[in-house]
Short mmCIF file of C-alpha atoms and ligand atoms in Angstrom, two decimals:
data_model
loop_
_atom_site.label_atom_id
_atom_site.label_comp_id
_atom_site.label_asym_id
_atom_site.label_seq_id
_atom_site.Cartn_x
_atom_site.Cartn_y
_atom_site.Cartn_z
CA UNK I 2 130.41 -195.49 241.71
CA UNK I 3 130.13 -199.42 242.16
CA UNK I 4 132.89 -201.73 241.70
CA UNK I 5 131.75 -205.47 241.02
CA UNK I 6 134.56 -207.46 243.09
CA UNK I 7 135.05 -211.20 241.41
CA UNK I 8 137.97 -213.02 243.43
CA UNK I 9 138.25 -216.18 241.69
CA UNK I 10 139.95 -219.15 242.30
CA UNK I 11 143.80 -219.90 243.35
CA UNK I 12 145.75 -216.74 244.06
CA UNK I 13 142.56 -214.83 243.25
CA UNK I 14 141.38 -214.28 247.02
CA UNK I 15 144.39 -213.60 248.16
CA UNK I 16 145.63 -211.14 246.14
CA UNK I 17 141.81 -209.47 245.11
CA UNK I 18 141.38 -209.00 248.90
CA UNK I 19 144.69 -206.58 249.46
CA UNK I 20 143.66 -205.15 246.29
CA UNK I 21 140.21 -203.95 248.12
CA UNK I 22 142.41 -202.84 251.22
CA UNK I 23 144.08 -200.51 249.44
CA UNK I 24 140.84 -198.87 247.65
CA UNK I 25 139.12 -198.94 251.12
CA UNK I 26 142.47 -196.59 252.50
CA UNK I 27 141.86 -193.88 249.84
CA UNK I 28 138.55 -193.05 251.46
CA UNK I 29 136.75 -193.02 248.26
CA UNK I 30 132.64 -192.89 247.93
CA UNK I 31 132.21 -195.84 246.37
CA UNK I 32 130.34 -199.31 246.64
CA UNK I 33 132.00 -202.91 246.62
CA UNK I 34 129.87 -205.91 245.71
CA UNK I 35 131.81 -209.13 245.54
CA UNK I 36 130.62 -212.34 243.98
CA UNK I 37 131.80 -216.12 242.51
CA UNK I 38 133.32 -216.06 239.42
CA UNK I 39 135.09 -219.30 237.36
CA UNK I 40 135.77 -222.33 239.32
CA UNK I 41 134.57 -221.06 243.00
CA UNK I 42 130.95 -219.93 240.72
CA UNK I 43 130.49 -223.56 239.38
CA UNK I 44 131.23 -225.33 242.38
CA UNK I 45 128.74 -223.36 244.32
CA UNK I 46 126.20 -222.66 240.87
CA UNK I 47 126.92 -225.17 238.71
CA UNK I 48 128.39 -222.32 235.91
CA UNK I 49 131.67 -220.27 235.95
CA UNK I 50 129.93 -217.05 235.12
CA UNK I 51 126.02 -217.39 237.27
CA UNK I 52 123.77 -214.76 236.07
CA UNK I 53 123.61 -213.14 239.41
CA UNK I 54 127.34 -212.41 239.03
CA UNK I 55 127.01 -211.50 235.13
CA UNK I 56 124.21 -209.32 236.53
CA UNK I 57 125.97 -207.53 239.05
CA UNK I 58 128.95 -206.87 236.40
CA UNK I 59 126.65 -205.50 234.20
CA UNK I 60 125.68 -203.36 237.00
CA UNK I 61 128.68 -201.91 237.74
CA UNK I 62 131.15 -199.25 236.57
CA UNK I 63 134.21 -201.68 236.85
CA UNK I 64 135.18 -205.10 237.97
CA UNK I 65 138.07 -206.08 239.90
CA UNK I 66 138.94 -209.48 239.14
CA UNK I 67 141.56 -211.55 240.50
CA UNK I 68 141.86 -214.83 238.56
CA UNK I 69 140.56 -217.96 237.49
CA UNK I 70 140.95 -221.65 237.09
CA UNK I 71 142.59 -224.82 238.29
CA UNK I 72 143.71 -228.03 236.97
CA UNK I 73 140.76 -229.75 238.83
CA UNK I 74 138.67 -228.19 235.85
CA UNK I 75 140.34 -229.38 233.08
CA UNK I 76 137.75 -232.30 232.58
CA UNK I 77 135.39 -229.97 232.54
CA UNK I 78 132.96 -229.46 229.41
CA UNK I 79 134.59 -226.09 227.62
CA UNK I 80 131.82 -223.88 228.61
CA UNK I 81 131.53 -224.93 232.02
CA UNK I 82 135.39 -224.32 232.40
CA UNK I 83 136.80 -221.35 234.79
CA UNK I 84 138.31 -219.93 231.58
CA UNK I 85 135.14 -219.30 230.01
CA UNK I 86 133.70 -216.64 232.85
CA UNK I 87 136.66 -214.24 231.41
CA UNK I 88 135.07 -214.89 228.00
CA UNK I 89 131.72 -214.82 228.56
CA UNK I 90 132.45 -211.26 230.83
CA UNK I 91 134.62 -209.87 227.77
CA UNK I 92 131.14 -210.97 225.20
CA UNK I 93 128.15 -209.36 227.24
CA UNK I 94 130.18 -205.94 228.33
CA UNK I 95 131.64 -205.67 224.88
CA UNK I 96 134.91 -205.74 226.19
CA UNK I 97 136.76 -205.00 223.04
CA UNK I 98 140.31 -203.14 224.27
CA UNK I 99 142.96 -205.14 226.47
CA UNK I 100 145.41 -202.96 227.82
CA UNK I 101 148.56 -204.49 229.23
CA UNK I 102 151.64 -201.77 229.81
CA UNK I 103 155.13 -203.92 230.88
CA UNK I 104 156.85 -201.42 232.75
CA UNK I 105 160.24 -202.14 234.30
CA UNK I 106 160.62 -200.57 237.93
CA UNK I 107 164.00 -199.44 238.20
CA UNK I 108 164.21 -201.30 241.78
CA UNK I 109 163.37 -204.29 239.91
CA UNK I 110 166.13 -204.18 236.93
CA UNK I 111 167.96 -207.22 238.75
CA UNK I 112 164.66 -209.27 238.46
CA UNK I 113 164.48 -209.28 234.73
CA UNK I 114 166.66 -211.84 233.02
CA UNK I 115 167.53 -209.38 230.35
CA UNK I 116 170.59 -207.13 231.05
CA UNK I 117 169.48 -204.01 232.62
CA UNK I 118 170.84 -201.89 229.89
CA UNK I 119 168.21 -203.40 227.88
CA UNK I 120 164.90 -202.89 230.52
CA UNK I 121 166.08 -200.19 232.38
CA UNK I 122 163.44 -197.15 231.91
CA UNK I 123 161.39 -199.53 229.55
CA UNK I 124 157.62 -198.40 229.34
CA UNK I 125 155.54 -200.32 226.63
CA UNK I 126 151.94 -200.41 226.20
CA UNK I 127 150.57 -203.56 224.60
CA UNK I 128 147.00 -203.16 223.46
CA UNK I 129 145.32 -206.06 221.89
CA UNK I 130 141.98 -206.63 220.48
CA UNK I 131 140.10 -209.34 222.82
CA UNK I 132 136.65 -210.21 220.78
CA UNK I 133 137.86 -211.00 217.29
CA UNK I 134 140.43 -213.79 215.86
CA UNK I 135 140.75 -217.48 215.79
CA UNK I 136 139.64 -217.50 219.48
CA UNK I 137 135.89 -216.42 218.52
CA UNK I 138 136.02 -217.90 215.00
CA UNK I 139 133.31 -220.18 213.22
CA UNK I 140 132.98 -222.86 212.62
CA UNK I 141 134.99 -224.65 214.88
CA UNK I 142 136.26 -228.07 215.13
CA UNK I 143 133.54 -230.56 216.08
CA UNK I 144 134.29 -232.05 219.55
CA UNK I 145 133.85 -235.99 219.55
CA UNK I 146 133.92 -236.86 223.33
CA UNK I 147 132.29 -234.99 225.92
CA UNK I 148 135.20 -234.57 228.77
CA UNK I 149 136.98 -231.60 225.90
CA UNK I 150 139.61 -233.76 224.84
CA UNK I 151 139.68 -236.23 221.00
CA UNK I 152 140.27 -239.37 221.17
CA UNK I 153 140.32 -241.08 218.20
CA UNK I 154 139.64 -237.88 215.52
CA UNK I 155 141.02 -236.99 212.81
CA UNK I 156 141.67 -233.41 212.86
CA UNK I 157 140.39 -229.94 214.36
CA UNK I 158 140.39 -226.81 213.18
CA UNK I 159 139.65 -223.22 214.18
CA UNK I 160 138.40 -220.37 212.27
CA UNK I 161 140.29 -216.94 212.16
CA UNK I 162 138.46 -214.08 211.37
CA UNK I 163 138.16 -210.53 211.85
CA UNK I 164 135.92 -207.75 210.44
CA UNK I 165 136.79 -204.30 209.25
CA UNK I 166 134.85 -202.80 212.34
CA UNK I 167 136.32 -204.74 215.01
CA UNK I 168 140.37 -203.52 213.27
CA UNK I 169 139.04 -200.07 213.25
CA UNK I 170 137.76 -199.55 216.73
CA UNK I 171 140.75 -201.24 218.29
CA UNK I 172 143.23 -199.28 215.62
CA UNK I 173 141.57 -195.66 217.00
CA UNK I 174 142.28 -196.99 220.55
CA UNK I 175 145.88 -197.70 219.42
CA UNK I 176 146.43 -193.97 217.65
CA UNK I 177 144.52 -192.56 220.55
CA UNK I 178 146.73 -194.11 223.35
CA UNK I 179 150.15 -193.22 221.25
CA UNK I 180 148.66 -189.70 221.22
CA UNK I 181 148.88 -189.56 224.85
CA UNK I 182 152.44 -191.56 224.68
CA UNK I 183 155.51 -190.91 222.36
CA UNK I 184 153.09 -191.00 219.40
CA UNK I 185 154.17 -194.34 217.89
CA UNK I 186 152.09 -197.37 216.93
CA UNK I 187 153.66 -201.04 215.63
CA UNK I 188 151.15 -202.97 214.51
CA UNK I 189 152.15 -206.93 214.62
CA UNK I 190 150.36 -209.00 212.17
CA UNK I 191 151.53 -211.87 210.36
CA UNK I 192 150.19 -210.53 206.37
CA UNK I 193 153.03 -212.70 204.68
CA UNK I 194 150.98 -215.99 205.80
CA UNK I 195 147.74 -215.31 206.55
CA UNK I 196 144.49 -213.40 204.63
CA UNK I 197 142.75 -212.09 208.15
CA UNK I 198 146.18 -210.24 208.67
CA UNK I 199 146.73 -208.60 205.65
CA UNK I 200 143.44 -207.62 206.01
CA UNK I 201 144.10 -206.49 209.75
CA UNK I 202 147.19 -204.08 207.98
CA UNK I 203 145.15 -202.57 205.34
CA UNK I 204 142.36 -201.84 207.69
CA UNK I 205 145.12 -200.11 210.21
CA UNK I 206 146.79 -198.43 207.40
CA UNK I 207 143.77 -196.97 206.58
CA UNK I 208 142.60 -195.91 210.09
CA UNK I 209 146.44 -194.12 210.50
CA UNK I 210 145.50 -191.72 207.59
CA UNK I 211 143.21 -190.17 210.18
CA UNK I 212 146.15 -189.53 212.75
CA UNK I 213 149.13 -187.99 210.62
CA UNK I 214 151.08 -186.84 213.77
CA UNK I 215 151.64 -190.71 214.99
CA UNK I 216 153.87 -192.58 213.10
CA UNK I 217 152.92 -195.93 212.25
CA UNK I 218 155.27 -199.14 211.09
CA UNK I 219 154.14 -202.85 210.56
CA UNK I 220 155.83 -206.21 211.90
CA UNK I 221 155.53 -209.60 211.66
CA UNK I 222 154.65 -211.35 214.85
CA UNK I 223 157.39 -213.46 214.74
CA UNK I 224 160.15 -210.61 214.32
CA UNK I 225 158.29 -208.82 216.96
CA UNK I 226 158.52 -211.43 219.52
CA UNK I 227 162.40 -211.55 218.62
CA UNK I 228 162.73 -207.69 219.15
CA UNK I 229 161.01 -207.62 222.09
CA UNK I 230 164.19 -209.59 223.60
CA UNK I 231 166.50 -208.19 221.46
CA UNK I 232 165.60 -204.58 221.66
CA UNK I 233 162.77 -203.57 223.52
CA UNK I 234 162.60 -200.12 224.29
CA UNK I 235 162.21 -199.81 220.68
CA UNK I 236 158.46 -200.34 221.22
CA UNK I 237 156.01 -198.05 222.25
CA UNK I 238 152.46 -198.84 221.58
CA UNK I 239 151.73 -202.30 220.21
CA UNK I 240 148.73 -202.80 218.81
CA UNK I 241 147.93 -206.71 217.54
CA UNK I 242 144.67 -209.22 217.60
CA UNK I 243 143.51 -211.88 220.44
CA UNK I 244 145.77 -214.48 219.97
CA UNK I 245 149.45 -212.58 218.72
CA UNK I 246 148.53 -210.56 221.59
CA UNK I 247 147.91 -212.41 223.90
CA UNK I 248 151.64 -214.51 223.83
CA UNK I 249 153.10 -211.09 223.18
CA UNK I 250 151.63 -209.67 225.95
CA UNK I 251 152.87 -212.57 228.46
CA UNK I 252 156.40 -211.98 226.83
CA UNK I 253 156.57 -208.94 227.23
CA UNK I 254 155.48 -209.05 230.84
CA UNK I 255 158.24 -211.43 231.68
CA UNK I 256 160.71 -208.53 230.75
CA UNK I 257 159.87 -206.82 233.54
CA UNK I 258 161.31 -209.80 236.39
CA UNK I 259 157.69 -211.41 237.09
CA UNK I 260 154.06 -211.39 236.28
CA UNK I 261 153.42 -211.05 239.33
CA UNK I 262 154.03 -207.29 238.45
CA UNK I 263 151.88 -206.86 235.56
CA UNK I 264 148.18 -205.18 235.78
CA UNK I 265 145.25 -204.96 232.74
CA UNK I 266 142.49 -203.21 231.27
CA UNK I 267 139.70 -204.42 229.40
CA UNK I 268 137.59 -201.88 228.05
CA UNK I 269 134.05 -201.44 226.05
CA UNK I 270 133.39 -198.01 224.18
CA UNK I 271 131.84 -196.73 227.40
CA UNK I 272 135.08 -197.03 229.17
CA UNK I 273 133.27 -199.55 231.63
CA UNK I 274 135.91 -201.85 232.53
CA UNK I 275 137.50 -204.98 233.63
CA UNK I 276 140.54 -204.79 235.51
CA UNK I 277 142.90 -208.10 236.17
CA UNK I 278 146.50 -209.02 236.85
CA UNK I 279 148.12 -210.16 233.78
CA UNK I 280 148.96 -213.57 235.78
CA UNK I 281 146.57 -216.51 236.27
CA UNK I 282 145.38 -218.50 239.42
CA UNK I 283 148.25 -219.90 239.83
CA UNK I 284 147.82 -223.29 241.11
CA UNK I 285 150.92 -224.09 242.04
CA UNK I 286 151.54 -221.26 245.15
CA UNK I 287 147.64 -221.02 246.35
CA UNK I 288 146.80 -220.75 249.43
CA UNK I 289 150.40 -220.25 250.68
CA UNK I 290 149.99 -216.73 251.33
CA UNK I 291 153.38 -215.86 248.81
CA UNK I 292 151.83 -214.67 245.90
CA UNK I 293 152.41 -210.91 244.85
CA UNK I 294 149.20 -208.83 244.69
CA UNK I 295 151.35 -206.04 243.13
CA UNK I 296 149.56 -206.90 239.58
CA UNK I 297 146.29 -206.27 241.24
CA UNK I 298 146.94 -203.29 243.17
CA UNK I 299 147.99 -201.80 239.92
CA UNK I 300 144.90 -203.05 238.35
CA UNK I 301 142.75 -201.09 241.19
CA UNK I 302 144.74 -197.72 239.94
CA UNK I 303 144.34 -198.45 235.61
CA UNK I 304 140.17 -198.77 237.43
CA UNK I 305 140.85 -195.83 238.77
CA UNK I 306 142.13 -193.93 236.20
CA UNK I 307 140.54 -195.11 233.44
CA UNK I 308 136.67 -196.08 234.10
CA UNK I 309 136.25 -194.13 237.68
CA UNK I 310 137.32 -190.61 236.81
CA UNK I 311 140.07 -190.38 239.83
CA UNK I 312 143.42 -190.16 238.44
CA UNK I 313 144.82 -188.58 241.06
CA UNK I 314 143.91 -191.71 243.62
CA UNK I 315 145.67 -194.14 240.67
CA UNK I 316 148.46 -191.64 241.10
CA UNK I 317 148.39 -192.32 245.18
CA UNK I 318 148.35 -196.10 244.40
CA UNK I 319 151.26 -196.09 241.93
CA UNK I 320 153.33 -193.87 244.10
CA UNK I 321 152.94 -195.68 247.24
CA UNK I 322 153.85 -199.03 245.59
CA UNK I 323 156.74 -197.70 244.47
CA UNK I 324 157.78 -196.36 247.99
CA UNK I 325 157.32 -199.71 249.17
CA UNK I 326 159.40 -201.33 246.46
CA UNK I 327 162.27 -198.77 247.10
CA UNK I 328 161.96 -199.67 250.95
CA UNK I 329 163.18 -203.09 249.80
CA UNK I 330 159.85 -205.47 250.70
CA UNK I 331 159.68 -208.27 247.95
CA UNK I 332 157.27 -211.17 247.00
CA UNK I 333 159.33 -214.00 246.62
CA UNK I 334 158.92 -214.17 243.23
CA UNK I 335 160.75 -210.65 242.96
CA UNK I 336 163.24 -211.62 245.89
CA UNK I 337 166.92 -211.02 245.31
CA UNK I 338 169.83 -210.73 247.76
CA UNK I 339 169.76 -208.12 250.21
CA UNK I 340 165.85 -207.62 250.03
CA UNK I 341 163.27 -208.47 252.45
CA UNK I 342 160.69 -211.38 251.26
CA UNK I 343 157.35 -210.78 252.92
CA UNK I 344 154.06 -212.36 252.44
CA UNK I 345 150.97 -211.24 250.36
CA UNK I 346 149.49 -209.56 253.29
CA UNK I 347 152.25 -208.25 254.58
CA UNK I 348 152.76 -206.64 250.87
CA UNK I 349 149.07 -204.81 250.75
CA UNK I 350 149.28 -203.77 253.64
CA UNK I 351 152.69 -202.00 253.24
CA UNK I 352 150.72 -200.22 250.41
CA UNK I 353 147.95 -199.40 252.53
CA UNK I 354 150.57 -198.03 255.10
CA UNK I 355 152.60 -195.68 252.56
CA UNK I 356 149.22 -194.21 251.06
CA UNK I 357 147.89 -193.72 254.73
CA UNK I 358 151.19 -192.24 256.12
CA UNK I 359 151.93 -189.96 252.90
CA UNK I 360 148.02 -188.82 253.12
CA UNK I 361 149.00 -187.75 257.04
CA UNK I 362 151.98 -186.63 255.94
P1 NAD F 15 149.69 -218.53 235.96
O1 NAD F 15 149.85 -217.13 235.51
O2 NAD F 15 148.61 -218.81 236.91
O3 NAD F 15 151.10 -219.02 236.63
C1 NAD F 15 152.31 -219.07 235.89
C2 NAD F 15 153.48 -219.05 236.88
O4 NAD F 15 153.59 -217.73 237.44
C3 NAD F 15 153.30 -219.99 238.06
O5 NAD F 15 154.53 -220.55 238.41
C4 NAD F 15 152.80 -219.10 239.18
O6 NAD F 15 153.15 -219.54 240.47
C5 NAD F 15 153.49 -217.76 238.85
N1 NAD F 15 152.67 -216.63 239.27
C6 NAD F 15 151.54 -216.19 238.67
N2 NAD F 15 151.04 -215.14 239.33
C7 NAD F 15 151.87 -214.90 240.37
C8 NAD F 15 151.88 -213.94 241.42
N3 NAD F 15 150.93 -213.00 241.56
N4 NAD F 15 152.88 -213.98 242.32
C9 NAD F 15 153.86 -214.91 242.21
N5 NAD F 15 153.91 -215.83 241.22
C10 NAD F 15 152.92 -215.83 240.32
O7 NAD F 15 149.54 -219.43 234.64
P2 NAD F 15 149.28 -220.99 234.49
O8 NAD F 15 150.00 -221.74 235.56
O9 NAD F 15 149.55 -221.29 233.07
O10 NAD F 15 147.70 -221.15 234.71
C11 NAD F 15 147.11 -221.49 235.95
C12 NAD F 15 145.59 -221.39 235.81
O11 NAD F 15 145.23 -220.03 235.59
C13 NAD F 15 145.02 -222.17 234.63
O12 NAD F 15 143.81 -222.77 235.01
C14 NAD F 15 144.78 -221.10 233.57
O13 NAD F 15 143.77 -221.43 232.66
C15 NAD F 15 144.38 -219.94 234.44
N6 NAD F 15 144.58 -218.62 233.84
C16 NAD F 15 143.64 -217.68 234.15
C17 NAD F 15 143.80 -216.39 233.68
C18 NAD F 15 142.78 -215.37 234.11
O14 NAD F 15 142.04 -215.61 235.06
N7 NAD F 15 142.71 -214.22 233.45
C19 NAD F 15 144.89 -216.05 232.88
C20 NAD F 15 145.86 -217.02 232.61
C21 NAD F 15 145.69 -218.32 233.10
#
């Protein structure tokens, strides 16, 4: 087994490197490679995505990516931008299925800014399709200056389109997963406005005839971002395209108290995969050593699980994190009264600690 390790930029070290800590303490057989990926890639390359490291990715039978990006960037040509090393990943595996469950740890309730009543025990699965949609679209607007930004134009546009395979392969993965869940799928579209969504329904509607024992409704994206603050736990499996899913997903990630929280899944039909934390780079607390690699270490265990064949060391993973929660250590950004803030290293290598002492044990 060989794990391509891409750090990143910001947060991305930090957090990637307790991340590979915790793999290293299950005593596993397999390789690590690390390479430079977005921002950290072009400054040493000259390209967020080199083909050494697109290359080694290809070569391996997961990634473990931290994050990428940084304001610093942002004058950047678009396809020289951090950003566009997820992208250009996501094109050449085929990554076609983004899985991003918001699960509320019941040690956590009191993070959320939703009244526990409403998070308490909540367990949703958003999957959304990553290659398709206005993001990939052509034609797109014509750029008139060279540093990404318009001065002086008119307009812009973007292009949203999707075809009937892309819906269908990402609509099996939806029925598939409920299967496996309470055996319900929402799909979130937005059919009253747009063609590419009713589209998106029929195609779904369709696909559901071939899974009679999951039960299926439709929602508009906009009610659907309402319910998911109003009533949550009415979800289960939420299946939607790149760009509804990709606010919904953030959302719904917030529920749980922080983002800091949330792992992902990105996976091609050969369940090779990319696994990230649902967060960014974050900028703004780099290099401070107070960012929580919780969203990665859970990343390492959906890897794990879902492209490595070892369920039972995602179960270890899980478990031990949280041990550590109930043993009161917090992040700051999942700090409340009468908890115990402690760094990012001090946080991985609590994990380490619980999986090594329960394996003695
Ligand atoms: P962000 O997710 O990086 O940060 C949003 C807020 O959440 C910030 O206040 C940050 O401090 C906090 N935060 C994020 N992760 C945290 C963690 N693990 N622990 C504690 N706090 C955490 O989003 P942003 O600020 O909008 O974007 C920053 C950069 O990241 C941009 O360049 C953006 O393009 C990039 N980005 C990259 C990815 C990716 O690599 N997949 C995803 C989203 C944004």
């Amino acid at each position: 087994m060989k794990i391509a390790v891409l750090p990143g930029d910001g947060i991305g070290t930090e957090i990637v490197a307790e991340a590979v800590k915790v793999l290293n303490a299950l005593e596993l057989k397999f390789e690590m490679e690390e390479a430079l990926v977005g921002g950290a890639a072009y400054d040493a390359h000259g390209h967020p995505l080199p083909e050494s490291t697109l290359k080694l990715a290809k070569d391996s039978d997961a990634i473990l990516f931290g994050a990428v990006g940084d304001w610093k960037y942002d004058k950047l040509d678009r396809p020289l931008r951090p950003e566009q090393a997820i992208l250009g990943l996501r094109k050449n595996l085929g990554l076609f299925a983004n899985f991003r469950p918001a699960i509320c740890y019941e040690q956590l309730v009191s993070a959320s800014s939703l009244k526990p009543e409403l998070i308490s025990g909540l367990d949703i699965l958003i999957i959304r399709e990553l290659t398709g949609d206005i993001y990939f679209g052509q034609p797109r607007g014509r750029r008139v200056a060279t540093d990404g930004h318009f001065p002086g134009a008119e307009e812009a546009f973007d292009t949203m389109r999707y075809s009937r395979p892309e819906i269908e392969r990402i609509a099996h993965v939806a029925f598939q997963a409920a299967r496996k869940r309470s055996k319900k799928v929402t799909s979130v579209d937005k059919s009253n406005v747009l063609e590419t969504f009713q589209f998106w329904k029929d195609v779904v509607t369709d696909v559901h005839k071939e899974y009679p024992d999951v039960a299926l409704d439709h929602m508009y994206v906009d009610n659907a971002a309402m319910q998911l603050v109003k009533e949550p736990k009415k979800f289960d499996v939420v299946v939607t395209g790149n760009m509804f899913g990709d606010i919904l997903s953030d959302e719904a990630s917030m529920l749980t108290g922080s983002i800091g929280m949330l792992p992902s899944a990105s996976l091609n039909s050969q369940s090779q995969g990319l696994y990230e934390p649902s967060h960014g780079s974050a900028p703004d607390i780099a290099c401070k050593g107070i960012a929580n690699p919780l969203a990665t270490i859970l990343s390492a265990a959906m890897m794990l699980r879902f492209s490595l064949n070892q369920a039972e060391s995602a179960d270890r993973i899980e478990t031990a994190v949280r041990s550590v929660l109930s043993s009161g250590l917090r992040t700051v950004d999942i700090w409340s009264e009468g908890t115990q803030k402690v760094s990012t290293r001090e946080m991985g290598e609590a994990v380490v600690k619980a999986i090594t002492k329960k394996a003695k044990g």
